[in-house]
Each structure stands twice: as C-alpha cells, then as structure tokens.
Coordinates of C-alpha atoms in Angstrom, one line a residue:
X26 CA -12.8 -2.0 -10.1
X27 CA -11.2 -0.9 -8.6
X28 CA -8.6 1.3 -8.0
X29 CA -6.6 2.8 -10.8
X30 CA -3.2 3.9 -11.8
X31 CA -2.9 7.3 -13.2
X32 CA 0.0 8.3 -15.6
X33 CA 0.4 11.9 -16.9
X34 CA -0.9 10.8 -20.3
X35 CA -4.1 9.2 -18.8
X36 CA -4.8 12.2 -16.4
X37 CA -4.5 14.5 -19.4
X38 CA -6.9 12.3 -21.4
X39 CA -9.3 12.4 -18.4
X40 CA -9.0 16.0 -17.6
X41 CA -10.1 16.7 -21.4
X42 CA -13.2 14.4 -21.1
X43 CA -14.3 15.9 -17.9
X44 CA -13.6 19.6 -18.8
X45 CA -15.8 18.7 -22.0
X46 CA -18.6 17.4 -20.1
X47 CA -18.8 19.8 -17.4
X48 CA -20.8 23.1 -17.5
X49 CA -19.3 25.1 -14.6
X50 CA -20.5 25.5 -11.2
X51 CA -19.5 23.9 -8.0
X52 CA -17.5 25.0 -4.8
X53 CA -18.5 27.4 -2.3
X54 CA -22.1 27.4 -1.2
X55 CA -23.3 25.8 -4.3
X56 CA -26.4 23.7 -3.7
X57 CA -27.4 20.8 -6.2
X58 CA -31.0 21.9 -5.7
X59 CA -30.5 25.4 -6.7
X60 CA -28.3 28.6 -6.6
X61 CA -25.1 28.4 -8.9
X62 CA -25.0 24.5 -9.3
X63 CA -25.5 23.4 -12.7
X64 CA -25.7 20.1 -14.8
X65 CA -22.4 18.3 -14.6
X66 CA -21.1 20.5 -11.9
X67 CA -19.8 17.7 -9.8
X68 CA -17.6 16.4 -12.5
X69 CA -15.0 19.2 -11.9
X70 CA -15.9 20.8 -8.5
X71 CA -17.1 20.0 -5.1
X72 CA -20.9 20.8 -5.1
X73 CA -22.7 22.3 -2.2
X74 CA -19.4 22.4 -0.2
X75 CA -19.7 22.5 3.5
X76 CA -17.3 22.1 6.4
X77 CA -20.3 21.4 9.0
X78 CA -20.3 18.3 11.1
X79 CA -23.2 16.2 11.7
X80 CA -26.3 14.6 9.8
X81 CA -26.7 11.3 8.3
X82 CA -25.6 10.0 4.8
X83 CA -28.4 7.6 3.8
X84 CA -27.4 5.1 1.1
X85 CA -29.3 2.5 -0.8
X86 CA -28.4 -0.4 -3.0
X87 CA -30.5 -2.6 -5.2
X88 CA -29.0 -5.9 -4.3
X89 CA -26.1 -6.8 -1.8
X90 CA -22.5 -6.3 -2.3
X91 CA -20.0 -9.2 -2.7
X92 CA -18.9 -8.5 0.7
X93 CA -18.2 -5.4 2.8
X94 CA -15.0 -7.2 4.0
X95 CA -12.2 -5.3 2.6
X96 CA -10.1 -8.5 1.8
X97 CA -13.0 -10.2 0.0
X98 CA -14.4 -7.5 -2.4
X99 CA -13.9 -6.6 -6.0
X100 CA -17.0 -4.2 -6.7
X101 CA -15.9 -0.7 -7.4
X102 CA -18.5 0.9 -4.9
X103 CA -17.1 -1.3 -2.0
X104 CA -13.7 -0.2 -2.6
X105 CA -15.0 3.2 -2.5
X106 CA -17.2 2.8 0.2
X107 CA -14.9 0.8 2.6
X108 CA -12.4 3.9 3.0
X109 CA -14.7 5.0 5.5
X110 CA -13.7 2.4 7.9
X111 CA -10.8 0.6 6.3
X112 CA -7.5 2.6 5.9
X113 CA -5.0 1.3 3.1
X114 CA -1.3 1.9 2.6
X115 CA -2.1 4.3 0.0
X116 CA -5.5 5.6 -1.4
X117 CA -6.8 8.1 -4.0
X118 CA -7.1 11.7 -2.8
X119 CA -10.4 12.8 -2.0
X120 CA -10.7 15.8 -4.3
X121 CA -12.7 17.2 -7.2
X122 CA -11.9 16.5 -10.8
X123 CA -8.3 15.3 -11.9
X124 CA -6.9 15.8 -8.6
X125 CA -9.0 12.8 -7.5
X126 CA -6.7 10.7 -9.5
X127 CA -3.7 11.4 -7.4
X128 CA -2.4 8.6 -5.3
X129 CA -1.4 9.7 -1.7
X130 CA -0.2 8.0 1.4
X131 CA -2.7 6.7 3.8
X132 CA -1.6 4.4 6.7
X133 CA 1.8 4.7 5.2
X134 CA 3.8 7.9 5.9
X135 CA 4.8 8.2 2.3
X136 CA 4.4 6.5 -1.2
X137 CA 6.6 3.4 -1.6
X138 CA 10.2 3.4 -1.6
X139 CA 11.5 1.2 -4.7
X140 CA 14.6 -0.7 -5.2
X141 CA 16.5 0.3 -8.5
X142 CA 14.8 -2.6 -10.3
X143 CA 11.4 -2.0 -8.9
X144 CA 11.3 -5.6 -7.3
X145 CA 11.6 -4.3 -3.8
X146 CA 8.9 -2.0 -2.3
X147 CA 9.0 -0.5 1.3
X148 CA 6.6 1.3 3.3
X149 CA 6.8 2.8 6.8
X150 CA 3.3 3.3 8.9
X151 CA 2.4 6.5 10.3
X152 CA 2.9 6.8 14.2
X153 CA -0.1 6.6 16.4
X154 CA -2.5 4.6 14.3
X155 CA -5.1 2.7 16.3
X156 CA -7.9 0.1 15.8
X157 CA -11.6 1.0 17.1
X158 CA -10.6 -0.9 20.3
X159 CA -7.6 1.4 20.8
X160 CA -5.0 -1.2 20.2
X161 CA -2.2 -0.1 17.9
X162 CA -2.2 -0.8 14.2
X163 CA 1.2 -2.7 13.1
X164 CA 2.7 -3.6 9.9
X165 CA 2.2 -7.2 10.7
X166 CA -1.6 -6.5 10.6
X167 CA -1.2 -5.4 7.0
X168 CA 0.9 -8.4 6.0
X169 CA -1.8 -10.7 7.5
X170 CA -4.5 -8.8 5.8
X171 CA -2.7 -9.5 2.4
X172 CA -2.2 -13.1 3.2
X173 CA -6.0 -13.7 4.1
X174 CA -7.3 -12.0 1.1
X175 CA -5.0 -13.2 -1.9
X176 CA -4.0 -16.7 -0.5
X177 CA -7.1 -18.2 0.9
X178 CA -9.7 -18.8 -1.6
X179 CA -11.6 -21.4 0.4
X180 CA -12.7 -18.5 2.6
X181 CA -12.4 -15.3 0.6
X182 CA -12.8 -15.5 -3.1
X183 CA -14.2 -12.4 -4.4
X184 CA -11.1 -10.1 -4.6
X185 CA -8.2 -10.0 -7.2
X186 CA -4.9 -11.8 -6.6
X187 CA -2.2 -9.5 -7.9
X188 CA -0.2 -10.0 -4.6
X189 CA -0.3 -13.9 -5.1
X190 CA 0.8 -13.3 -8.7
X191 CA 3.9 -10.9 -7.9
X192 CA 5.1 -11.8 -4.5
X193 CA 8.1 -14.2 -4.4
X194 CA 6.7 -17.7 -3.7
X195 CA 3.2 -16.6 -4.0
X196 CA 2.4 -19.7 -6.2
X197 CA 3.5 -22.0 -3.4
X198 CA 2.1 -20.3 -0.2
X199 CA -1.2 -21.8 1.1
X200 CA -2.6 -18.8 3.3
X201 CA -2.8 -18.1 6.7
X202 CA -5.7 -20.6 7.4
X203 CA -3.7 -23.6 6.3
X204 CA -0.1 -22.2 7.1
X205 CA 0.1 -21.9 10.9
X206 CA 3.8 -20.8 11.0
X207 CA 4.8 -17.5 12.8
X208 CA 6.6 -16.4 9.6
X209 CA 3.9 -16.8 7.0
X210 CA 4.6 -15.7 3.5
X211 CA 8.4 -14.8 3.6
X212 CA 8.3 -12.2 0.7
X213 CA 6.2 -9.8 3.0
X214 CA 8.8 -8.9 5.4
X215 CA 7.9 -6.9 8.8
X216 CA 11.3 -6.2 10.5
X217 CA 9.6 -3.9 13.0
X218 CA 6.1 -2.8 13.8
X219 CA 6.3 0.3 11.6
X220 CA 7.9 -1.3 8.4
X221 CA 6.6 -3.6 5.5
X222 CA 8.8 -4.6 2.7
X223 CA 7.5 -6.5 -0.5
X224 CA 9.7 -8.8 -2.4
X225 CA 8.4 -9.3 -5.9
X226 CA 9.2 -11.9 -8.6
X227 CA 9.4 -9.3 -11.2
X228 CA 9.7 -5.4 -11.7
X229 CA 6.4 -3.8 -11.0
X230 CA 6.4 0.0 -11.3
X231 CA 2.7 0.3 -10.5
X232 CA 2.9 -0.9 -7.0
X233 CA 1.7 2.3 -5.1
X234 CA -1.5 1.8 -7.2
X235 CA -1.8 -1.7 -6.1
X236 CA -1.2 -0.6 -2.5
X237 CA -4.5 1.4 -2.9
X238 CA -6.5 -1.8 -2.9
X239 CA -8.6 -2.3 0.2
X240 CA -6.8 -5.7 0.6
X241 CA -4.1 -3.7 2.3
X242 CA -6.4 -2.4 5.1
X243 CA -5.1 -3.9 8.3
X244 CA -6.9 -7.0 10.0
X245 CA -5.8 -8.2 13.6
X246 CA -5.3 -11.8 13.2
X247 CA -6.9 -12.6 16.6
X248 CA -10.1 -11.1 15.3
X249 CA -10.3 -12.9 12.0
X250 CA -12.6 -15.7 11.5
X251 CA -12.4 -16.0 7.6
X252 CA -15.7 -15.3 5.9
X253 CA -17.3 -14.3 9.2
X254 CA -15.2 -11.5 9.6
X255 CA -17.6 -9.5 7.7
X256 CA -20.1 -9.7 10.8
X257 CA -17.5 -7.8 13.0
X258 CA -15.2 -5.9 11.0
X259 CA -12.5 -3.9 13.2
X260 CA -12.2 -0.4 11.9
X261 CA -9.1 1.6 11.2
X262 CA -10.8 4.4 9.8
X263 CA -13.1 7.3 11.1
X264 CA -16.2 5.1 11.3
X265 CA -17.0 1.8 12.7
X266 CA -20.1 -0.6 12.4
X267 CA -22.6 0.0 14.7
X268 CA -24.8 -2.6 13.1
X269 CA -24.6 -5.0 10.1
X270 CA -27.4 -7.3 9.2
X271 CA -26.5 -9.7 6.3
X272 CA -28.4 -8.7 3.2
X273 CA -30.4 -6.0 4.7
X274 CA -28.6 -3.0 6.4
X275 CA -25.5 -1.6 7.7
X276 CA -25.0 1.4 10.1
X277 CA -21.6 3.2 10.6
X278 CA -21.0 5.7 13.5
X279 CA -17.9 7.6 14.6
X280 CA -15.0 5.5 15.7
X281 CA -13.8 7.4 18.8
X282 CA -10.3 6.0 18.6
X283 CA -9.7 7.5 15.2
X284 CA -7.0 10.1 15.4
X285 CA -7.5 13.0 12.7
X286 CA -3.7 13.9 13.4
X287 CA -2.9 10.4 11.9
X288 CA -5.3 10.9 8.8
X289 CA -4.6 14.2 6.8
X290 CA -7.0 13.3 4.0
X291 CA -10.4 12.4 5.8
X292 CA -12.7 15.1 7.1
X293 CA -15.3 12.6 8.7
X294 CA -18.1 15.2 8.6
X295 CA -21.3 13.0 9.0
X296 CA -22.2 11.4 12.2
X297 CA -23.5 8.5 10.8
X298 CA -23.8 6.5 7.6
X299 CA -26.8 4.3 7.1
X300 CA -27.1 1.6 4.1
X301 CA -30.0 -0.5 3.1
X302 CA -29.6 -3.2 0.8
X303 CA -32.1 -5.1 -1.5
X304 CA -34.0 -1.9 -2.3
X305 CA -35.7 -2.1 -5.8
X306 CA -33.5 -0.1 -8.3
X307 CA -36.4 2.0 -9.5
X308 CA -37.4 2.6 -5.9
X309 CA -33.8 3.8 -5.0
X310 CA -34.1 6.4 -7.9
X311 CA -37.6 7.7 -6.6
X312 CA -35.8 8.1 -3.0
X313 CA -33.3 10.2 -4.6
X314 CA -35.6 12.3 -6.4
X315 CA -37.6 12.7 -3.1
X316 CA -34.6 13.5 -1.3
X317 CA -35.0 10.5 1.1
X318 CA -31.4 9.1 0.6
X319 CA -28.0 10.9 -0.2
X320 CA -26.9 8.6 -2.9
X321 CA -27.4 5.2 -4.8
X322 CA -24.3 3.2 -3.3
X323 CA -23.8 1.2 -6.5
X324 CA -22.9 4.4 -8.0
X325 CA -23.8 3.3 -11.8
X326 CA -26.8 5.9 -12.4
X327 CA -30.4 5.9 -12.7
X328 CA -32.4 3.3 -14.4
X329 CA -33.7 4.0 -18.0
X330 CA -37.3 4.4 -16.4
X331 CA -36.1 7.3 -14.6
X332 CA -34.1 9.0 -17.1
X333 CA -36.7 11.0 -18.6
X334 CA -37.5 12.7 -15.2
X335 CA -33.9 14.0 -14.7
X336 CA -33.0 15.0 -18.1
X337 CA -35.5 17.7 -18.3
X338 CA -36.8 20.6 -16.2
X339 CA -35.6 21.6 -12.6
X340 CA -34.1 18.0 -12.1
X341 CA -31.6 18.3 -14.9
X342 CA -29.3 20.6 -13.2
X343 CA -28.9 18.1 -10.4
X344 CA -27.4 15.5 -12.6
X345 CA -23.8 14.6 -13.4
X346 CA -23.1 12.4 -16.6
X347 CA -19.7 11.0 -15.9
X348 CA -17.6 8.7 -17.8
X349 CA -17.0 5.3 -16.0
X350 CA -13.9 4.2 -17.7
X351 CA -15.8 1.0 -18.0
X352 CA -17.1 -1.4 -20.8
X353 CA -20.3 -3.3 -20.8
X354 CA -19.7 -6.3 -22.9
X355 CA -20.7 -10.1 -23.6
X356 CA -18.4 -12.8 -22.5
X357 CA -18.5 -15.8 -24.7
X358 CA -17.2 -18.9 -22.8
X359 CA -14.9 -20.7 -24.9
X360 CA -15.5 -24.0 -22.8
X361 CA -19.1 -24.1 -23.5
X362 CA -20.2 -25.4 -26.8
X363 CA -20.6 -24.2 -29.6
X364 CA -18.4 -21.0 -28.5
X365 CA -15.3 -23.4 -28.4
X366 CA -15.4 -22.8 -32.3
X367 CA -14.1 -19.3 -33.0
X368 CA -16.5 -19.0 -36.2
X369 CA -19.6 -19.5 -33.8
X370 CA -18.2 -16.6 -31.6
X371 CA -17.8 -14.5 -34.8
X372 CA -21.4 -15.2 -35.6
X373 CA -22.4 -13.4 -32.3
X374 CA -19.9 -10.5 -33.2
X375 CA -21.7 -9.9 -36.3
X376 CA -25.2 -10.6 -35.3
X377 CA -25.6 -8.2 -32.2
X378 CA -27.4 -4.9 -32.9
X379 CA -25.0 -2.6 -30.5
X380 CA -27.2 0.5 -31.1
X381 CA -30.4 -1.3 -30.0
X382 CA -28.5 -2.4 -26.9
X383 CA -27.4 1.0 -26.2
X384 CA -31.0 2.3 -26.9
X385 CA -32.4 -0.3 -24.5
X386 CA -30.3 0.9 -21.6
X387 CA -31.2 4.7 -22.0
X388 CA -29.2 5.7 -25.1
X389 CA -26.4 8.4 -25.3
X390 CA -26.6 9.2 -21.6
X391 CA -25.5 5.7 -20.7
X392 CA -22.4 5.5 -23.1
X393 CA -21.1 5.1 -26.4
X394 CA -21.2 2.1 -28.9
X395 CA -17.9 0.0 -28.1
X396 CA -15.9 -1.9 -30.7
X397 CA -12.7 -2.5 -28.2
X398 CA -12.2 -3.7 -24.7
X399 CA -10.1 -0.8 -23.7
X400 CA -12.3 2.3 -23.1
X401 CA -11.0 5.6 -24.7
X402 CA -9.9 7.1 -21.3
X403 CA -7.6 4.1 -20.5
X404 CA -3.8 4.3 -21.4
X405 CA -3.3 2.2 -24.4
X406 CA -6.4 2.5 -26.2
X407 CA -6.4 2.3 -30.0
X408 CA -9.4 3.0 -31.9
X409 CA -10.3 0.0 -34.2
X410 CA -13.3 -2.3 -35.2
X411 CA -12.7 -6.0 -36.0
X412 CA -16.2 -6.6 -36.7
X413 CA -17.8 -3.6 -38.2
X414 CA -21.6 -3.4 -39.2
X415 CA -23.5 -0.4 -40.7
X416 CA -24.5 1.9 -38.1
X417 CA -23.5 -0.5 -35.4
X418 CA -26.8 -2.3 -36.1
X419 CA -25.5 -5.9 -37.0
X420 CA -25.0 -7.7 -40.1
X421 CA -27.3 -10.7 -40.8
X422 CA -25.3 -11.8 -43.9
X423 CA -21.9 -12.0 -42.1
X424 CA -23.5 -13.6 -39.1
X425 CA -25.1 -16.3 -41.3
X426 CA -21.7 -16.8 -43.0
X427 CA -19.9 -17.3 -39.8
X428 CA -22.6 -19.8 -38.7
X429 CA -22.0 -21.9 -41.8
X430 CA -18.3 -21.9 -41.1
X431 CA -18.8 -23.1 -37.7
X432 CA -20.9 -25.9 -38.9
X433 CA -24.2 -24.4 -37.3
X434 CA -25.9 -23.0 -40.6
X435 CA -29.2 -23.1 -38.9
X436 CA -28.2 -21.5 -35.7
X437 CA -27.9 -23.0 -32.3
X438 CA -29.3 -22.5 -28.9
X439 CA -27.6 -21.0 -25.8
X440 CA -28.1 -19.6 -22.3
X441 CA -27.2 -15.9 -21.4
X442 CA -26.8 -14.5 -17.9
X443 CA -27.8 -11.3 -16.6
X444 CA -28.0 -9.7 -13.0
X445 CA -31.7 -9.6 -11.8
X446 CA -31.3 -6.5 -9.7
X447 CA -29.9 -4.5 -12.7
X448 CA -32.9 -3.7 -15.1
X449 CA -30.5 -2.0 -17.6
X450 CA -28.7 -5.1 -17.8
X451 CA -31.7 -7.2 -18.2
X452 CA -32.7 -4.7 -20.9
X453 CA -29.7 -5.0 -22.8
X454 CA -29.7 -8.9 -22.7
X455 CA -33.4 -8.9 -24.1
X456 CA -31.9 -6.5 -27.0
X457 CA -29.1 -9.1 -27.6
X458 CA -31.7 -11.8 -27.4
X459 CA -33.8 -10.1 -30.3
X460 CA -30.6 -9.5 -32.4
X461 CA -29.5 -13.1 -32.3
X462 CA -33.0 -14.5 -33.1
X463 CA -32.8 -12.7 -36.4
X464 CA -29.9 -15.1 -37.3
X465 CA -31.2 -18.3 -35.9
X466 CA -29.5 -18.2 -32.5
X467 CA -31.9 -18.8 -29.8
X468 CA -31.2 -17.4 -26.3
X469 CA -32.7 -18.1 -22.9
X470 CA -31.9 -15.5 -20.3
X471 CA -31.2 -16.7 -16.8
X472 CA -31.0 -14.0 -14.2
X473 CA -28.9 -14.0 -11.0
X474 CA -28.3 -11.7 -8.1
X475 CA -25.3 -9.3 -8.3
X476 CA -24.1 -9.8 -4.9
X477 CA -23.3 -13.5 -5.7
X478 CA -23.1 -13.1 -9.3
X479 CA -19.3 -14.1 -9.4
X480 CA -19.0 -16.0 -6.2
X481 CA -21.9 -18.5 -7.0
X482 CA -22.8 -18.4 -10.7
X483 CA -21.1 -16.5 -13.6
X484 CA -17.5 -16.5 -12.0
X485 CA -17.6 -20.3 -11.3
X486 CA -16.5 -22.3 -14.1
X487 CA -18.0 -25.7 -12.8
X488 CA -21.5 -23.9 -12.6
X489 CA -21.0 -22.3 -15.9
X490 CA -20.2 -25.6 -17.6
X491 CA -22.9 -27.6 -15.9
X492 CA -25.8 -25.0 -16.8
X493 CA -24.2 -24.4 -20.3
X494 CA -23.9 -20.6 -19.7
X495 CA -22.6 -19.6 -23.0
X496 CA -23.2 -15.8 -22.9
X497 CA -22.3 -14.0 -19.7
X498 CA -23.3 -10.2 -19.1
X499 CA -20.2 -8.4 -17.9
X500 CA -19.3 -4.8 -17.0
X501 CA -15.6 -4.0 -16.1
X502 CA -13.6 -1.0 -14.9
X503 CA -9.8 -0.9 -14.7
X504 CA -8.2 -1.7 -11.5
X505 CA -6.1 1.5 -12.6
X506 CA -6.4 3.0 -16.0
X507 CA -3.8 1.4 -18.1
X508 CA -4.2 -1.5 -20.3
X509 CA -2.7 -3.8 -17.9
X510 CA -5.1 -2.7 -15.1
X511 CA -7.9 -3.0 -17.4
X512 CA -7.0 -6.3 -19.1
X513 CA -5.2 -8.6 -16.8
X514 CA -8.0 -9.7 -14.7
X515 CA -10.5 -10.4 -17.4
X516 CA -8.3 -11.7 -20.2
X517 CA -5.3 -13.6 -18.5
X518 CA -5.5 -17.3 -18.0
X519 CA -4.2 -16.7 -14.6
X520 CA -7.3 -14.8 -13.5
X521 CA -9.6 -18.0 -13.9
X522 CA -10.5 -19.3 -10.4
X523 CA -12.7 -22.0 -9.1
X524 CA -15.2 -19.1 -7.9
X525 CA -15.2 -15.3 -7.8
X526 CA -13.6 -15.2 -11.3
X527 CA -13.8 -12.2 -13.6
X528 CA -12.2 -13.9 -16.8
X529 CA -15.8 -15.0 -17.7
X530 CA -14.7 -16.2 -21.2
X531 CA -12.3 -18.5 -19.4
X532 CA -9.8 -17.2 -22.0
X533 CA -6.3 -18.8 -21.4
X534 CA -4.4 -18.1 -24.7
X535 CA -0.7 -18.7 -24.3
X536 CA 0.3 -15.9 -26.7
X537 CA -2.4 -13.3 -24.6
X538 CA -0.8 -14.4 -21.4
X539 CA 2.8 -14.0 -22.6
X540 CA 2.2 -10.6 -24.1
X541 CA 0.7 -9.3 -20.8
X542 CA 3.5 -10.6 -18.7
X543 CA 6.2 -9.2 -21.1
X544 CA 4.5 -5.7 -21.3
X545 CA 4.2 -5.2 -17.3
X546 CA 7.8 -6.1 -16.9
X547 CA 8.9 -3.4 -19.7
X548 CA 10.1 -0.4 -18.1
X549 CA 9.5 1.6 -21.3
X550 CA 6.4 3.5 -20.8
X551 CA 5.6 4.1 -24.6
X552 CA 6.3 0.3 -25.3
X553 CA 3.8 -0.6 -22.7
X554 CA 1.2 1.9 -24.1
X555 CA 1.6 0.1 -27.4
X556 CA 1.5 -3.3 -26.1
X557 CA -2.1 -2.6 -24.4
X558 CA -3.5 -1.9 -27.8
X559 CA -1.9 -4.7 -29.5
X560 CA -3.2 -7.2 -27.0
X561 CA -6.7 -5.6 -27.2
X562 CA -6.6 -6.5 -30.9
X563 CA -5.3 -10.2 -29.9
X564 CA -8.4 -10.5 -27.8
X565 CA -10.9 -9.4 -30.4
X566 CA -9.3 -11.6 -33.1
X567 CA -10.2 -14.4 -30.7
X568 CA -13.7 -13.1 -30.8
X569 CA -14.6 -14.2 -27.0
X570 CA -15.3 -10.7 -26.1
X571 CA -18.3 -8.6 -27.6
X572 CA -17.8 -5.2 -26.6
X573 CA -21.4 -3.4 -26.3
X574 CA -20.8 0.0 -24.9
X575 CA -18.2 2.2 -23.3
X576 CA -20.3 3.1 -20.1
X577 CA -21.4 6.5 -18.5
X578 CA -23.5 7.1 -15.3
X579 CA -26.2 9.5 -15.3
X580 CA -25.8 10.3 -11.5
X581 CA -28.5 12.6 -9.5
X582 CA -27.6 14.7 -6.3
X583 CA -30.3 15.5 -4.2
X584 CA -30.7 18.8 -2.4
X585 CA -29.6 17.6 1.0
X586 CA -26.5 16.0 -0.4
X587 CA -23.2 18.2 0.5
X588 CA -19.6 17.8 -0.6
X589 CA -20.7 16.1 -3.6
X590 CA -17.9 15.2 -6.4
X591 CA -17.5 12.5 -9.0
X592 CA -14.4 10.5 -8.5
X593 CA -12.9 9.1 -11.7
X594 CA -10.5 7.0 -9.3
X595 CA -13.7 4.9 -8.5
X596 CA -15.6 4.3 -11.7
X597 CA -17.1 7.6 -12.1
X598 CA -19.4 7.5 -8.9
X599 CA -19.6 10.0 -6.1
X600 CA -16.7 10.1 -3.5
X601 CA -18.0 8.5 -0.5
X602 CA -15.1 9.8 1.5
X603 CA -16.2 13.2 1.0
X604 CA -20.0 12.9 0.8
X605 CA -22.1 14.1 3.6
X606 CA -25.5 15.4 4.3
X607 CA -27.4 18.5 5.6
X608 CA -29.9 16.2 7.2

C-alpha cells in the first residue's frame, strides 16, 4: 500500500467518488452511535469530533502484520498505524475527505527541494527532533533507515525497493549490514545533521510521495539489530512501545520526549493504543458491534457473515462504505506449468465467473466487477475489457477453446493460494474453484497466514515453484494513485525478489518493463497518464492477471470511537493518526 501520490486530476476523481457515496453528517459533536451521524459520514467529515485527551484506542487484527518495523512492512494498515510511533520525511495530512490526500512535511520542515531535472532532492529536518530516549534525531538516521530497509533483503525483505531502484549506485550497494564503511550509500548525502540530499539515476517528480513511506522513519544505527529491531523499536512519534509480544499483542503509550512544537500534524489525544493479533475475523466484527474495540486494524471492512447485521437497522448509520483504490485479482504464475502457456492463462480468464466471486464476498458493498488492473480512481485508468463474458459470469465455450489451443483440451490440475485468516478471500477462492471446475480445470486451494503470505509463501518464487502454486490470490492498492504507483511493484520484472515479492505472476516482459521506465521519466503529465492505460492493456494481453473486483470496504464505527474519518491515502481505512476513543 501504501502511500499514494495525488495529482489534481486524481484528487478530483476521488472527491467525486467520495461525494457520491456520502450522505452528509459529521463534524462537531456528531456521534457514530446516534445524533446527526449518518451512513458514510466519515467519508467526507470527522465523525464524533473531540479534542478531549485520554482514553484507550483498542484495535484487533485477524492475523499478524508482516512487521511493525517501519522499514520492513508493505501492508497498508501498518503504513497507516506506524505514523503513531514513526515519523517520516513527509506524510499525508490527517484530515477528512480529499484534504487527507495532501502530502505535508513531517520530519522535514518543508516539502523537498528539487533540482531543475528532478534528479536531486533536498530536505531539511525540523529543529528539536528527539527519540523517546531524548537523543537528537539526525539526517544520518534517516539515511541509515533507508539503507537498511531497501538494501538488506537478508534481514528485511517485506517492503518496496524504490530507493534502491532510483538512487545512483543502488544496484551495487550491499546494505549497511554488509558494508561497514562510514560513508554508506554515496548517493544519499548528509552534509550536516539537519540536511539530507538524494541523488537519483533518472528524473522522478513524485519523490515527495516516496518520502511518505515508513522507510524514511529514522532508525539509530546503534540500536538496530536487523529483523530483531521490531522487538525494541525506538520511537520518533508521540507514542512508544510499552510492550510487544510477537504474534500476540502490542501496547503503545505516550512518548514523553515527543514535542508537539516540532509536530504540527499530530494531536495525540489517546493515552494508550492497545492491539491484539490473531483474533478470529468474525470475532473482530462482533467486538466492534459490542463496542469492545475501536476499530479493526486491518481496515478492510466487516466479513460477509457480519454484513447483514450492519446494513440494516440502527447499525446502518454507523457504517462507511469506502472505495479502497484497490483491486482483488488472481495472479497466474508464468513460471508454473501450464501457465507458461498464454492460452492456458486465457482459459482461466474466460472461465472465471466474476459475479459469483463478488457475490461470495458480500456483493456490491464489497466492490464492483473488474476488467482492468487500474481501479477507476487511479490516474491512468482506461475502461476496457479484453476478455468479456455475458454478465461477467464466464464463457465456457471460449474457455474450452483456449484450453484446446494450449494443448489441454480436457483441462488440467493446479493449486491456488488464499489467506487463511481472511474468510472473504477464501470464499472468493472457492467461487473461482467452482468456476474452473466447469471447464475441467481442477483447483486445490491451499491456505496460508496473511502475516507470512509474502515473506514465506506466495512472495517466494522458490516456494511457489517447488509447490506448483499456479494461481495466487492477491489484493493490491497503489503506493500512490497514479498508474506507476499502482503497477510498478506488481508487473515490473525488477520487483521480483527472493522473498517478500509482490509481482506474484513473476511477470518479466521486456516491453512492459521498458514502457514503465520510459513513462515515469516523461515530464509530460498527459503522456504519462496515457502510458499507464496502455501498459494496463499490455498486461491484460499477457493474460497473467485476472482482475476480479475493484474493492470497497464496509467499515463499522462503534459509539465510543471519536475523531473517525476515512483516509483515501491509506486504502480507504480509518485514519489511525486521528482516531481516538471516549473510553
């Protein structure tokens, strides 16, 4: 997920979609449990606004995050949540509606200063920044954080590697655990403790959006011990870890050395934030309905079983049906037989009954049937359908013709993955299984925990090949809402990694790779926008991605939740930097 870039065009599209979904309400003394609050109020306003300090925000999550280490995560909810204890060079403004898409300075005292060719970016840190132990935060700590997060896959493999791709010499640098030199990566310069300069190998006008990633949160090198750093993260934000139990829980309390004078965007109203992991997804929903917790940390909405309870009656006005700017899809791995044959991939394209998949996860409140990679609210979206079927219900005749063309007229057997702690994804996989069975494709569904899905299983090519995982369940939201921010990490060959990868198709098409690189270097915004739609069509022609539905979240806000608003910057979940509680 991820953080996202916002252009004027994208902001306009999002504003229209938010406005169409909202029914008013919010602000003032609105309460999600009554008063003036209405359904979808948190899409455009702050519901149950309060400036009262105190209380505990209680969160639950159905599995475990990939990591709470800001330098070792790629889940959107962790990017959102980590802003409580990890400040970055820039971040998204905590605000309602389209204002929440604005990138603002965080550790930095202003947005980046770019050279004329957009290949050099300079930031200056605010004065008086301190860690939880009172020691100063310096530009060298930001440099080190980027080095460890992007250049040390042997220890930290979960996050994206944009910095590695775009910094001069990034392809040669071995990372701080192997490179013991005092200079580190030379293309990140720190001429003094307040200044950091990035030297890029090509123009990159989106750099302020890249600087919102949690990977720019400072890490003191003396306190870092690689993958174990998650056990004792050093806070730069208003909260620090009181406790952390791997796979079970985390508790954040106030950081006494956080100075609000250096942080104009965080209000830090709660006294404590408590998180429980590995809670059954339906139990999470029930705890929300019983007002035992403030929010579901994953932020993807209630489960299909819970949906009827919140769509009618008094609970309906406490829901927010937000667009996630994300796609649920099937990745067909081109290095697992028979999906090395494009016609076998096309057989799946035609066979899948997408409407049945959407119905299985809860119908229209969960999204709209998809035919493209780019969701409609991402810059570059072009409406087209390369594999149309009547009513989106599949076409058996076309599927069988494709099977014949790929030399498998009687079908074949394959294995499909799904995340075990996500009932909706398992339900979607079952619907896909039933669709494919009708054309002779037999699917065995294997389930894996979401916390290790990319680092140990679906994102590890060697595991995928050894276990012949041909179809992989996947959901993706853009790192920033342009075609590049959405596409690059899932279709570029450079995004294939030994572990923690997100290009689950292992797509490494030279023409697609070149088109992406050419487009992001183009300073003509209109040309870039057109290029994203063209690349989307190239990927669909390759047939390795089966778009299922453009995702929506059906969120529920209990009565005790205050300062509740949806952030489109973080996949349409609630903004955890604002969220507080009356309890």
